[in-house]
Amino acid sequence: MYVISNIEEIQSYLNEQAHRGKTIGFTPTMGALHDGHMSLLITSKEQCDVSVVSIFVNPTQFNNPSDLENYPRRMEEDLALLEKNGCDVVFTPSEEAIYPENFKGVSMDLSIVNEEMEGTFRPGHFQGVVNVVFRFFEILRPSKAYFGLKDFQQVTIIKIMVDKLELPTEVVGCETLRAENGLAMSSRNYRLNDKQLAEASAIFKTLEYGKSLVKDNTPAEAQEKMKTYFDQFPLDLEYLQIVNTNTLEKLNSKWSESATCCIAAYFDDVRLIDNMEIA
Ligand code: AMP
């Protein structure tokens, strides 16, 4: 496994692979890796000849400085896990390499994600996400890129970006990997103790409960009942929103063909998100 932080070096390696007709699969991460990240890498390995994973804690997608400061960093463990799972190349660029002085950023309409859920509670987040993913795509020119559906709005906006800018990369959305109690795996879970890890299954339980409400309730009624249900647990709800899976529009009086419920909640200062297609 190669570990490369220099842009010219990784480009020269990947160009050589591309010239030999090899396809390149790319999984962007912010490190503190877990089996959820590994499931993206495994899918990349199934579908592509060369699999690249990046580790870069992107400062521009954090709206809260203390969240950025406390974000778990575990480079040694990350590299061991990647090696064990057969990663070909790990890309660990510096902030200066990703954001050179002349970097302009992506200019596109982000309202579909900015006006709902993560967008309203994390102002600037999606601009940071599209900028960094665009920059990685520009450097690595992957054939396919792998994103987790846990970050539901993120996958949507990256697909729209690729479409709008006609980028030659296929975006693949991958299912959320969960712990046995249903808790979605997340780097932020490294900040929870065992008791909190057990209690954080509240999010999954609430999403599952939502499924049982679809038949006899409107989305607005289901939302209220889910919020009341969630209140029994020791987490603080930030939002719970049922949206049309395809358009991200909020649902109130009528169910759409497919509906997804998204939740963000705090356990002390640790922010967790999850979602599930409930209808
Ligand atoms: P992050 O390091 O949190 O930025 O995540 C990197 C990628 O891994 C993103 O595309 C995430 O959606 C994805 N990811 C994070 N957690 C999971 C999970 N539990 N299952 C599947 N993919 C995940």
PDB file of C-alpha atoms and ligand atoms in Angstrom:
ATOM      1  CA  MET A   1       0.000   0.000   0.000  1.00  0.00           C
ATOM      2  CA  TYR A   2       1.376   3.403  -1.005  1.00  0.00           C
ATOM      3  CA  VAL A   3       0.866   6.377   1.285  1.00  0.00           C
ATOM      4  CA  ILE A   4       1.272   9.568  -0.734  1.00  0.00           C
ATOM      5  CA  SER A   5       0.771  13.183   0.292  1.00  0.00           C
ATOM      6  CA  ASN A   6       2.308  14.888  -2.713  1.00  0.00           C
ATOM      7  CA  ILE A   7      -0.047  15.800  -5.574  1.00  0.00           C
ATOM      8  CA  GLU A   8       2.469  15.344  -8.423  1.00  0.00           C
ATOM      9  CA  GLU A   9       3.469  11.969  -7.039  1.00  0.00           C
ATOM     10  CA  ILE A  10      -0.072  10.583  -6.829  1.00  0.00           C
ATOM     11  CA  GLN A  11      -0.982  12.042 -10.238  1.00  0.00           C
ATOM     12  CA  SER A  12       2.012  10.419 -11.867  1.00  0.00           C
ATOM     13  CA  TYR A  13       1.138   7.050 -10.273  1.00  0.00           C
ATOM     14  CA  LEU A  14      -2.538   7.265 -11.279  1.00  0.00           C
ATOM     15  CA  ASN A  15      -1.766   8.517 -14.805  1.00  0.00           C
ATOM     16  CA  GLU A  16       0.423   5.499 -15.321  1.00  0.00           C
ATOM     17  CA  GLN A  17      -2.399   3.221 -14.118  1.00  0.00           C
ATOM     18  CA  ALA A  18      -4.929   4.983 -16.366  1.00  0.00           C
ATOM     19  CA  HIS A  19      -2.597   4.622 -19.376  1.00  0.00           C
ATOM     20  CA  ARG A  20      -2.528   0.903 -18.716  1.00  0.00           C
ATOM     21  CA  GLY A  21      -6.336   0.933 -18.923  1.00  0.00           C
ATOM     22  CA  LYS A  22      -6.900   0.551 -15.176  1.00  0.00           C
ATOM     23  CA  THR A  23     -10.001   2.058 -13.603  1.00  0.00           C
ATOM     24  CA  ILE A  24      -9.607   4.146 -10.463  1.00  0.00           C
ATOM     25  CA  GLY A  25     -12.012   3.986  -7.508  1.00  0.00           C
ATOM     26  CA  PHE A  26     -11.869   6.787  -4.974  1.00  0.00           C
ATOM     27  CA  THR A  27     -13.233   6.968  -1.419  1.00  0.00           C
ATOM     28  CA  PRO A  28     -12.858  10.343   0.295  1.00  0.00           C
ATOM     29  CA  THR A  29     -12.727  10.266   4.109  1.00  0.00           C
ATOM     30  CA  MET A  30     -11.799  12.436   7.046  1.00  0.00           C
ATOM     31  CA  GLY A  31     -10.045   9.556   8.798  1.00  0.00           C
ATOM     32  CA  ALA A  32     -10.840   7.954  12.174  1.00  0.00           C
ATOM     33  CA  LEU A  33     -11.820   5.054   9.988  1.00  0.00           C
ATOM     34  CA  HIS A  34     -14.285   2.303  10.836  1.00  0.00           C
ATOM     35  CA  ASP A  35     -16.045  -0.551   9.081  1.00  0.00           C
ATOM     36  CA  GLY A  36     -18.448   1.877   7.382  1.00  0.00           C
ATOM     37  CA  HIS A  37     -15.524   3.439   5.520  1.00  0.00           C
ATOM     38  CA  MET A  38     -14.155  -0.045   4.824  1.00  0.00           C
ATOM     39  CA  SER A  39     -17.435  -1.056   3.176  1.00  0.00           C
ATOM     40  CA  LEU A  40     -16.924   1.784   0.671  1.00  0.00           C
ATOM     41  CA  LEU A  41     -13.358   0.616   0.027  1.00  0.00           C
ATOM     42  CA  ILE A  42     -14.537  -2.974  -0.421  1.00  0.00           C
ATOM     43  CA  THR A  43     -17.132  -1.879  -2.995  1.00  0.00           C
ATOM     44  CA  SER A  44     -14.442   0.151  -4.768  1.00  0.00           C
ATOM     45  CA  LYS A  45     -12.172  -2.905  -4.862  1.00  0.00           C
ATOM     46  CA  GLU A  46     -14.999  -4.992  -6.343  1.00  0.00           C
ATOM     47  CA  GLN A  47     -15.691  -2.449  -9.079  1.00  0.00           C
ATOM     48  CA  CYS A  48     -12.315  -0.853  -9.896  1.00  0.00           C
ATOM     49  CA  ASP A  49      -8.729  -1.921 -10.574  1.00  0.00           C
ATOM     50  CA  VAL A  50      -7.012   0.585  -8.284  1.00  0.00           C
ATOM     51  CA  SER A  51      -8.596   1.846  -5.040  1.00  0.00           C
ATOM     52  CA  VAL A  52      -7.564   5.160  -3.524  1.00  0.00           C
ATOM     53  CA  VAL A  53      -8.719   6.364  -0.093  1.00  0.00           C
ATOM     54  CA  SER A  54      -8.022   9.926   0.989  1.00  0.00           C
ATOM     55  CA  ILE A  55      -7.667  11.043   4.585  1.00  0.00           C
ATOM     56  CA  PHE A  56      -8.161  14.774   4.939  1.00  0.00           C
ATOM     57  CA  VAL A  57     -10.024  16.561   7.721  1.00  0.00           C
ATOM     58  CA  ASN A  58     -11.514  19.317   5.611  1.00  0.00           C
ATOM     59  CA  PRO A  59     -11.618  22.519   7.694  1.00  0.00           C
ATOM     60  CA  THR A  60     -13.976  24.327   5.303  1.00  0.00           C
ATOM     61  CA  GLN A  61     -16.878  21.963   5.949  1.00  0.00           C
ATOM     62  CA  PHE A  62     -16.878  22.548   9.716  1.00  0.00           C
ATOM     63  CA  ASN A  63     -19.067  25.422  10.804  1.00  0.00           C
ATOM     64  CA  ASN A  64     -18.182  24.863  14.459  1.00  0.00           C
ATOM     65  CA  PRO A  65     -14.476  25.373  15.393  1.00  0.00           C
ATOM     66  CA  SER A  66     -14.682  23.102  18.455  1.00  0.00           C
ATOM     67  CA  ASP A  67     -16.159  20.282  16.324  1.00  0.00           C
ATOM     68  CA  LEU A  68     -13.129  20.594  14.016  1.00  0.00           C
ATOM     69  CA  GLU A  69     -10.718  20.731  16.939  1.00  0.00           C
ATOM     70  CA  ASN A  70     -12.269  17.673  18.638  1.00  0.00           C
ATOM     71  CA  TYR A  71     -12.655  15.643  15.452  1.00  0.00           C
ATOM     72  CA  PRO A  72     -10.892  12.304  16.123  1.00  0.00           C
ATOM     73  CA  ARG A  73      -7.523  11.823  14.417  1.00  0.00           C
ATOM     74  CA  ARG A  74      -6.038   8.307  14.311  1.00  0.00           C
ATOM     75  CA  MET A  75      -3.618   8.141  11.394  1.00  0.00           C
ATOM     76  CA  GLU A  76      -1.661   5.118  12.595  1.00  0.00           C
ATOM     77  CA  GLU A  77      -4.758   2.992  13.220  1.00  0.00           C
ATOM     78  CA  ASP A  78      -6.287   4.231   9.955  1.00  0.00           C
ATOM     79  CA  LEU A  79      -3.302   3.117   7.873  1.00  0.00           C
ATOM     80  CA  ALA A  80      -3.295  -0.310   9.549  1.00  0.00           C
ATOM     81  CA  LEU A  81      -7.015  -0.779   8.829  1.00  0.00           C
ATOM     82  CA  LEU A  82      -6.615   0.319   5.201  1.00  0.00           C
ATOM     83  CA  GLU A  83      -3.683  -2.014   4.666  1.00  0.00           C
ATOM     84  CA  LYS A  84      -5.631  -4.899   6.195  1.00  0.00           C
ATOM     85  CA  ASN A  85      -8.532  -4.220   3.829  1.00  0.00           C
ATOM     86  CA  GLY A  86      -6.387  -4.141   0.704  1.00  0.00           C
ATOM     87  CA  CYS A  87      -6.312  -0.420  -0.076  1.00  0.00           C
ATOM     88  CA  ASP A  88      -3.869   0.336  -2.932  1.00  0.00           C
ATOM     89  CA  VAL A  89      -3.123   4.006  -2.287  1.00  0.00           C
ATOM     90  CA  VAL A  90      -3.797   6.326   0.648  1.00  0.00           C
ATOM     91  CA  PHE A  91      -3.751  10.014  -0.216  1.00  0.00           C
ATOM     92  CA  THR A  92      -2.962  12.290   2.748  1.00  0.00           C
ATOM     93  CA  PRO A  93      -2.573  15.798   1.329  1.00  0.00           C
ATOM     94  CA  SER A  94      -1.814  18.934   3.329  1.00  0.00           C
ATOM     95  CA  GLU A  95      -4.291  21.784   3.627  1.00  0.00           C
ATOM     96  CA  GLU A  96      -2.017  23.972   1.462  1.00  0.00           C
ATOM     97  CA  ALA A  97      -2.036  21.349  -1.297  1.00  0.00           C
ATOM     98  CA  ILE A  98      -5.825  21.102  -1.336  1.00  0.00           C
ATOM     99  CA  TYR A  99      -6.424  24.822  -1.069  1.00  0.00           C
ATOM    100  CA  PRO A 100      -3.693  26.653  -3.012  1.00  0.00           C
ATOM    101  CA  GLU A 101      -3.973  30.447  -2.997  1.00  0.00           C
ATOM    102  CA  ASN A 102      -5.511  30.519  -6.464  1.00  0.00           C
ATOM    103  CA  PHE A 103      -8.232  27.935  -5.606  1.00  0.00           C
ATOM    104  CA  LYS A 104     -11.552  29.467  -6.611  1.00  0.00           C
ATOM    105  CA  GLY A 105     -14.073  26.940  -5.335  1.00  0.00           C
ATOM    106  CA  VAL A 106     -17.176  25.674  -7.028  1.00  0.00           C
ATOM    107  CA  SER A 107     -19.897  28.118  -7.912  1.00  0.00           C
ATOM    108  CA  MET A 108     -23.254  26.370  -8.114  1.00  0.00           C
ATOM    109  CA  ASP A 109     -26.764  26.553  -6.695  1.00  0.00           C
ATOM    110  CA  LEU A 110     -26.749  24.666  -3.384  1.00  0.00           C
ATOM    111  CA  SER A 111     -30.269  25.614  -2.307  1.00  0.00           C
ATOM    112  CA  ILE A 112     -31.598  22.030  -2.537  1.00  0.00           C
ATOM    113  CA  VAL A 113     -29.348  21.121   0.406  1.00  0.00           C
ATOM    114  CA  ASN A 114     -28.666  24.517   2.002  1.00  0.00           C
ATOM    115  CA  GLU A 115     -32.266  25.223   2.869  1.00  0.00           C
ATOM    116  CA  GLU A 116     -32.959  21.979   4.738  1.00  0.00           C
ATOM    117  CA  MET A 117     -31.565  19.935   7.632  1.00  0.00           C
ATOM    118  CA  GLU A 118     -27.735  19.829   7.554  1.00  0.00           C
ATOM    119  CA  GLY A 119     -27.702  22.961   5.404  1.00  0.00           C
ATOM    120  CA  THR A 120     -29.654  25.067   7.894  1.00  0.00           C
ATOM    121  CA  PHE A 121     -27.893  23.762  11.007  1.00  0.00           C
ATOM    122  CA  ARG A 122     -24.413  23.810   9.465  1.00  0.00           C
ATOM    123  CA  PRO A 123     -24.178  26.990   7.401  1.00  0.00           C
ATOM    124  CA  GLY A 124     -21.382  26.791   4.830  1.00  0.00           C
ATOM    125  CA  HIS A 125     -21.030  23.029   5.260  1.00  0.00           C
ATOM    126  CA  PHE A 126     -22.088  22.006   1.752  1.00  0.00           C
ATOM    127  CA  GLN A 127     -20.011  24.713   0.059  1.00  0.00           C
ATOM    128  CA  GLY A 128     -17.014  23.201   1.893  1.00  0.00           C
ATOM    129  CA  VAL A 129     -18.039  19.699   0.831  1.00  0.00           C
ATOM    130  CA  VAL A 130     -18.458  20.482  -2.884  1.00  0.00           C
ATOM    131  CA  ASN A 131     -15.213  22.466  -2.915  1.00  0.00           C
ATOM    132  CA  VAL A 132     -13.147  19.688  -1.399  1.00  0.00           C
ATOM    133  CA  VAL A 133     -14.720  16.885  -3.447  1.00  0.00           C
ATOM    134  CA  PHE A 134     -14.296  18.911  -6.650  1.00  0.00           C
ATOM    135  CA  ARG A 135     -10.635  19.495  -5.798  1.00  0.00           C
ATOM    136  CA  PHE A 136     -10.051  15.781  -5.100  1.00  0.00           C
ATOM    137  CA  PHE A 137     -11.765  14.830  -8.359  1.00  0.00           C
ATOM    138  CA  GLU A 138      -9.609  17.368 -10.209  1.00  0.00           C
ATOM    139  CA  ILE A 139      -6.430  15.873  -8.725  1.00  0.00           C
ATOM    140  CA  LEU A 140      -7.292  12.159  -8.904  1.00  0.00           C
ATOM    141  CA  ARG A 141      -9.679  11.968 -11.895  1.00  0.00           C
ATOM    142  CA  PRO A 142     -11.339   8.794 -10.549  1.00  0.00           C
ATOM    143  CA  SER A 143     -13.565   6.584 -12.704  1.00  0.00           C
ATOM    144  CA  LYS A 144     -15.901   6.044  -9.742  1.00  0.00           C
ATOM    145  CA  ALA A 145     -16.216   7.666  -6.322  1.00  0.00           C
ATOM    146  CA  TYR A 146     -17.841   6.085  -3.270  1.00  0.00           C
ATOM    147  CA  PHE A 147     -19.996   7.951  -0.756  1.00  0.00           C
ATOM    148  CA  GLY A 148     -22.047   6.709   2.183  1.00  0.00           C
ATOM    149  CA  LEU A 149     -25.816   7.197   2.165  1.00  0.00           C
ATOM    150  CA  LYS A 150     -25.504   7.998   5.872  1.00  0.00           C
ATOM    151  CA  ASP A 151     -24.659  11.475   4.578  1.00  0.00           C
ATOM    152  CA  PHE A 152     -27.840  11.538   2.548  1.00  0.00           C
ATOM    153  CA  GLN A 153     -27.819  15.192   1.473  1.00  0.00           C
ATOM    154  CA  GLN A 154     -24.100  14.994   0.677  1.00  0.00           C
ATOM    155  CA  VAL A 155     -24.607  12.192  -1.861  1.00  0.00           C
ATOM    156  CA  THR A 156     -27.413  14.209  -3.485  1.00  0.00           C
ATOM    157  CA  ILE A 157     -25.366  17.377  -3.901  1.00  0.00           C
ATOM    158  CA  ILE A 158     -22.267  15.541  -5.143  1.00  0.00           C
ATOM    159  CA  LYS A 159     -24.363  13.806  -7.804  1.00  0.00           C
ATOM    160  CA  ILE A 160     -25.823  17.166  -8.838  1.00  0.00           C
ATOM    161  CA  MET A 161     -22.319  18.701  -8.964  1.00  0.00           C
ATOM    162  CA  VAL A 162     -20.981  15.925 -11.185  1.00  0.00           C
ATOM    163  CA  ASP A 163     -23.980  16.353 -13.474  1.00  0.00           C
ATOM    164  CA  LYS A 164     -23.793  20.154 -13.664  1.00  0.00           C
ATOM    165  CA  LEU A 165     -20.040  20.311 -14.211  1.00  0.00           C
ATOM    166  CA  GLU A 166     -20.093  17.248 -16.497  1.00  0.00           C
ATOM    167  CA  LEU A 167     -17.297  15.563 -14.535  1.00  0.00           C
ATOM    168  CA  PRO A 168     -16.162  12.160 -15.810  1.00  0.00           C
ATOM    169  CA  THR A 169     -16.691  10.382 -12.464  1.00  0.00           C
ATOM    170  CA  GLU A 170     -19.562   8.093 -11.531  1.00  0.00           C
ATOM    171  CA  VAL A 171     -20.852   8.692  -8.002  1.00  0.00           C
ATOM    172  CA  VAL A 172     -21.818   5.507  -6.160  1.00  0.00           C
ATOM    173  CA  GLY A 173     -23.994   5.759  -3.012  1.00  0.00           C
ATOM    174  CA  CYS A 174     -23.354   2.933  -0.504  1.00  0.00           C
ATOM    175  CA  GLU A 175     -25.636   1.621   2.253  1.00  0.00           C
ATOM    176  CA  THR A 176     -25.044   2.679   5.861  1.00  0.00           C
ATOM    177  CA  LEU A 177     -23.133   0.198   7.974  1.00  0.00           C
ATOM    178  CA  ARG A 178     -24.462  -0.168  11.517  1.00  0.00           C
ATOM    179  CA  ALA A 179     -23.284  -1.589  14.830  1.00  0.00           C
ATOM    180  CA  GLU A 180     -25.259  -4.525  16.211  1.00  0.00           C
ATOM    181  CA  ASN A 181     -27.606  -2.216  18.121  1.00  0.00           C
ATOM    182  CA  GLY A 182     -28.385  -0.285  14.929  1.00  0.00           C
ATOM    183  CA  LEU A 183     -26.187   2.737  15.650  1.00  0.00           C
ATOM    184  CA  ALA A 184     -24.752   4.012  12.359  1.00  0.00           C
ATOM    185  CA  MET A 185     -20.983   3.689  12.395  1.00  0.00           C
ATOM    186  CA  SER A 186     -19.342   7.101  12.559  1.00  0.00           C
ATOM    187  CA  SER A 187     -15.942   8.584  13.339  1.00  0.00           C
ATOM    188  CA  ARG A 188     -17.683  10.639  15.987  1.00  0.00           C
ATOM    189  CA  ASN A 189     -18.660   7.421  17.813  1.00  0.00           C
ATOM    190  CA  TYR A 190     -14.994   7.247  18.932  1.00  0.00           C
ATOM    191  CA  ARG A 191     -15.884  10.116  21.258  1.00  0.00           C
ATOM    192  CA  LEU A 192     -18.669   8.166  23.034  1.00  0.00           C
ATOM    193  CA  ASN A 193     -18.178   5.862  26.026  1.00  0.00           C
ATOM    194  CA  ASP A 194     -19.711   2.363  26.149  1.00  0.00           C
ATOM    195  CA  LYS A 195     -22.861   3.505  27.920  1.00  0.00           C
ATOM    196  CA  GLN A 196     -23.393   6.300  25.400  1.00  0.00           C
ATOM    197  CA  LEU A 197     -22.729   3.931  22.490  1.00  0.00           C
ATOM    198  CA  ALA A 198     -25.523   1.712  23.798  1.00  0.00           C
ATOM    199  CA  GLU A 199     -27.916   4.628  24.366  1.00  0.00           C
ATOM    200  CA  ALA A 200     -27.183   6.215  20.986  1.00  0.00           C
ATOM    201  CA  SER A 201     -29.161   3.385  19.364  1.00  0.00           C
ATOM    202  CA  ALA A 202     -32.104   5.689  20.185  1.00  0.00           C
ATOM    203  CA  ILE A 203     -31.676   7.224  16.734  1.00  0.00           C
ATOM    204  CA  PHE A 204     -32.014   3.876  14.966  1.00  0.00           C
ATOM    205  CA  LYS A 205     -34.924   2.838  17.210  1.00  0.00           C
ATOM    206  CA  THR A 206     -36.752   6.056  16.373  1.00  0.00           C
ATOM    207  CA  LEU A 207     -36.216   5.563  12.633  1.00  0.00           C
ATOM    208  CA  GLU A 208     -37.514   2.002  12.877  1.00  0.00           C
ATOM    209  CA  TYR A 209     -40.505   3.239  14.883  1.00  0.00           C
ATOM    210  CA  GLY A 210     -41.179   5.700  12.048  1.00  0.00           C
ATOM    211  CA  LYS A 211     -41.676   2.817   9.619  1.00  0.00           C
ATOM    212  CA  SER A 212     -44.562   1.535  11.717  1.00  0.00           C
ATOM    213  CA  LEU A 213     -46.314   4.931  11.531  1.00  0.00           C
ATOM    214  CA  VAL A 214     -46.495   5.282   7.768  1.00  0.00           C
ATOM    215  CA  LYS A 215     -49.701   3.347   7.211  1.00  0.00           C
ATOM    216  CA  ASP A 216     -51.965   5.276   9.618  1.00  0.00           C
ATOM    217  CA  ASN A 217     -50.402   8.734   9.827  1.00  0.00           C
ATOM    218  CA  THR A 218     -49.536  11.687   7.619  1.00  0.00           C
ATOM    219  CA  PRO A 219     -45.803  12.531   7.469  1.00  0.00           C
ATOM    220  CA  ALA A 220     -46.424  15.503   9.797  1.00  0.00           C
ATOM    221  CA  GLU A 221     -48.194  13.283  12.345  1.00  0.00           C
ATOM    222  CA  ALA A 222     -45.495  10.610  12.070  1.00  0.00           C
ATOM    223  CA  GLN A 223     -42.847  13.261  12.654  1.00  0.00           C
ATOM    224  CA  GLU A 224     -44.520  14.500  15.840  1.00  0.00           C
ATOM    225  CA  LYS A 225     -44.924  10.945  17.188  1.00  0.00           C
ATOM    226  CA  MET A 226     -41.285  10.151  16.412  1.00  0.00           C
ATOM    227  CA  LYS A 227     -40.142  13.297  18.218  1.00  0.00           C
ATOM    228  CA  THR A 228     -42.208  12.360  21.295  1.00  0.00           C
ATOM    229  CA  TYR A 229     -40.769   8.836  21.175  1.00  0.00           C
ATOM    230  CA  PHE A 230     -37.226  10.215  20.911  1.00  0.00           C
ATOM    231  CA  ASP A 231     -37.795  12.411  23.986  1.00  0.00           C
ATOM    232  CA  GLN A 232     -37.528   9.366  26.285  1.00  0.00           C
ATOM    233  CA  PHE A 233     -33.814   8.998  25.405  1.00  0.00           C
ATOM    234  CA  PRO A 234     -30.907  11.002  26.863  1.00  0.00           C
ATOM    235  CA  LEU A 235     -29.931  12.662  23.551  1.00  0.00           C
ATOM    236  CA  ASP A 236     -30.840  16.166  22.401  1.00  0.00           C
ATOM    237  CA  LEU A 237     -32.677  16.265  19.131  1.00  0.00           C
ATOM    238  CA  GLU A 238     -31.525  18.888  16.644  1.00  0.00           C
ATOM    239  CA  TYR A 239     -33.920  17.984  13.841  1.00  0.00           C
ATOM    240  CA  LEU A 240     -36.115  15.133  12.713  1.00  0.00           C
ATOM    241  CA  GLN A 241     -37.430  15.608   9.207  1.00  0.00           C
ATOM    242  CA  ILE A 242     -39.270  13.406   6.744  1.00  0.00           C
ATOM    243  CA  VAL A 243     -38.482  14.257   3.127  1.00  0.00           C
ATOM    244  CA  ASN A 244     -39.124  12.962  -0.370  1.00  0.00           C
ATOM    245  CA  THR A 245     -36.135  10.660  -0.983  1.00  0.00           C
ATOM    246  CA  ASN A 246     -35.680  11.872  -4.537  1.00  0.00           C
ATOM    247  CA  THR A 247     -36.337  15.616  -4.313  1.00  0.00           C
ATOM    248  CA  LEU A 248     -35.506  16.236  -0.606  1.00  0.00           C
ATOM    249  CA  GLU A 249     -38.746  18.208  -0.304  1.00  0.00           C
ATOM    250  CA  LYS A 250     -40.309  18.228   3.181  1.00  0.00           C
ATOM    251  CA  LEU A 251     -43.379  16.027   3.442  1.00  0.00           C
ATOM    252  CA  ASN A 252     -46.381  17.168   5.464  1.00  0.00           C
ATOM    253  CA  SER A 253     -49.802  15.958   4.411  1.00  0.00           C
ATOM    254  CA  LYS A 254     -48.978  13.249   1.851  1.00  0.00           C
ATOM    255  CA  TRP A 255     -46.406  10.491   1.522  1.00  0.00           C
ATOM    256  CA  SER A 256     -44.289  10.434  -1.626  1.00  0.00           C
ATOM    257  CA  GLU A 257     -43.456   7.207  -3.421  1.00  0.00           C
ATOM    258  CA  SER A 258     -40.304   7.000  -1.323  1.00  0.00           C
ATOM    259  CA  ALA A 259     -39.810   8.910   1.928  1.00  0.00           C
ATOM    260  CA  THR A 260     -36.676   9.234   4.053  1.00  0.00           C
ATOM    261  CA  CYS A 261     -36.502  10.351   7.646  1.00  0.00           C
ATOM    262  CA  CYS A 262     -33.332  12.234   8.656  1.00  0.00           C
ATOM    263  CA  ILE A 263     -32.245  12.827  12.234  1.00  0.00           C
ATOM    264  CA  ALA A 264     -29.484  14.885  13.823  1.00  0.00           C
ATOM    265  CA  ALA A 265     -28.965  14.694  17.579  1.00  0.00           C
ATOM    266  CA  TYR A 266     -26.373  15.549  20.184  1.00  0.00           C
ATOM    267  CA  PHE A 267     -24.936  13.317  22.853  1.00  0.00           C
ATOM    268  CA  ASP A 268     -23.314  16.009  25.024  1.00  0.00           C
ATOM    269  CA  ASP A 269     -21.246  17.850  22.407  1.00  0.00           C
ATOM    270  CA  VAL A 270     -20.987  14.902  20.003  1.00  0.00           C
ATOM    271  CA  ARG A 271     -23.209  15.428  16.978  1.00  0.00           C
ATOM    272  CA  LEU A 272     -24.662  12.323  15.311  1.00  0.00           C
ATOM    273  CA  ILE A 273     -26.694  12.022  12.103  1.00  0.00           C
ATOM    274  CA  ASP A 274     -28.566   9.158  10.516  1.00  0.00           C
ATOM    275  CA  ASN A 275     -31.418   8.517   8.117  1.00  0.00           C
ATOM    276  CA  MET A 276     -33.628   5.710   6.861  1.00  0.00           C
ATOM    277  CA  GLU A 277     -36.028   5.195   3.985  1.00  0.00           C
ATOM    278  CA  ILE A 278     -39.240   4.649   5.939  1.00  0.00           C
ATOM    279  CA  ALA A 279     -41.810   4.603   3.125  1.00  0.00           C
TER     280      ALA A 279
HETATM  281  P1  AMP B   1     -16.329  10.844   6.787  1.00  0.00           P
HETATM  282  O1  AMP B   1     -14.954  10.355   7.078  1.00  0.00           O
HETATM  283  O2  AMP B   1     -17.231  10.856   7.973  1.00  0.00           O
HETATM  284  O3  AMP B   1     -16.331  12.147   6.013  1.00  0.00           O
HETATM  285  O4  AMP B   1     -16.975   9.766   5.824  1.00  0.00           O
HETATM  286  C1  AMP B   1     -16.355   9.413   4.619  1.00  0.00           C
HETATM  287  C2  AMP B   1     -17.336   8.636   3.794  1.00  0.00           C
HETATM  288  O5  AMP B   1     -17.719   7.459   4.507  1.00  0.00           O
HETATM  289  C3  AMP B   1     -18.618   9.433   3.526  1.00  0.00           C
HETATM  290  O6  AMP B   1     -19.033   9.192   2.194  1.00  0.00           O
HETATM  291  C4  AMP B   1     -19.568   8.852   4.516  1.00  0.00           C
HETATM  292  O7  AMP B   1     -20.927   8.950   4.115  1.00  0.00           O
HETATM  293  C5  AMP B   1     -19.118   7.398   4.549  1.00  0.00           C
HETATM  294  N1  AMP B   1     -19.575   6.765   5.778  1.00  0.00           N
HETATM  295  C6  AMP B   1     -19.462   7.236   7.048  1.00  0.00           C
HETATM  296  N2  AMP B   1     -20.054   6.400   7.932  1.00  0.00           N
HETATM  297  C7  AMP B   1     -20.574   5.375   7.203  1.00  0.00           C
HETATM  298  C8  AMP B   1     -21.318   4.204   7.527  1.00  0.00           C
HETATM  299  N3  AMP B   1     -21.662   3.919   8.770  1.00  0.00           N
HETATM  300  N4  AMP B   1     -21.679   3.376   6.516  1.00  0.00           N
HETATM  301  C9  AMP B   1     -21.326   3.655   5.235  1.00  0.00           C
HETATM  302  N5  AMP B   1     -20.628   4.741   4.861  1.00  0.00           N
HETATM  303  C10 AMP B   1     -20.262   5.596   5.822  1.00  0.00           C
END
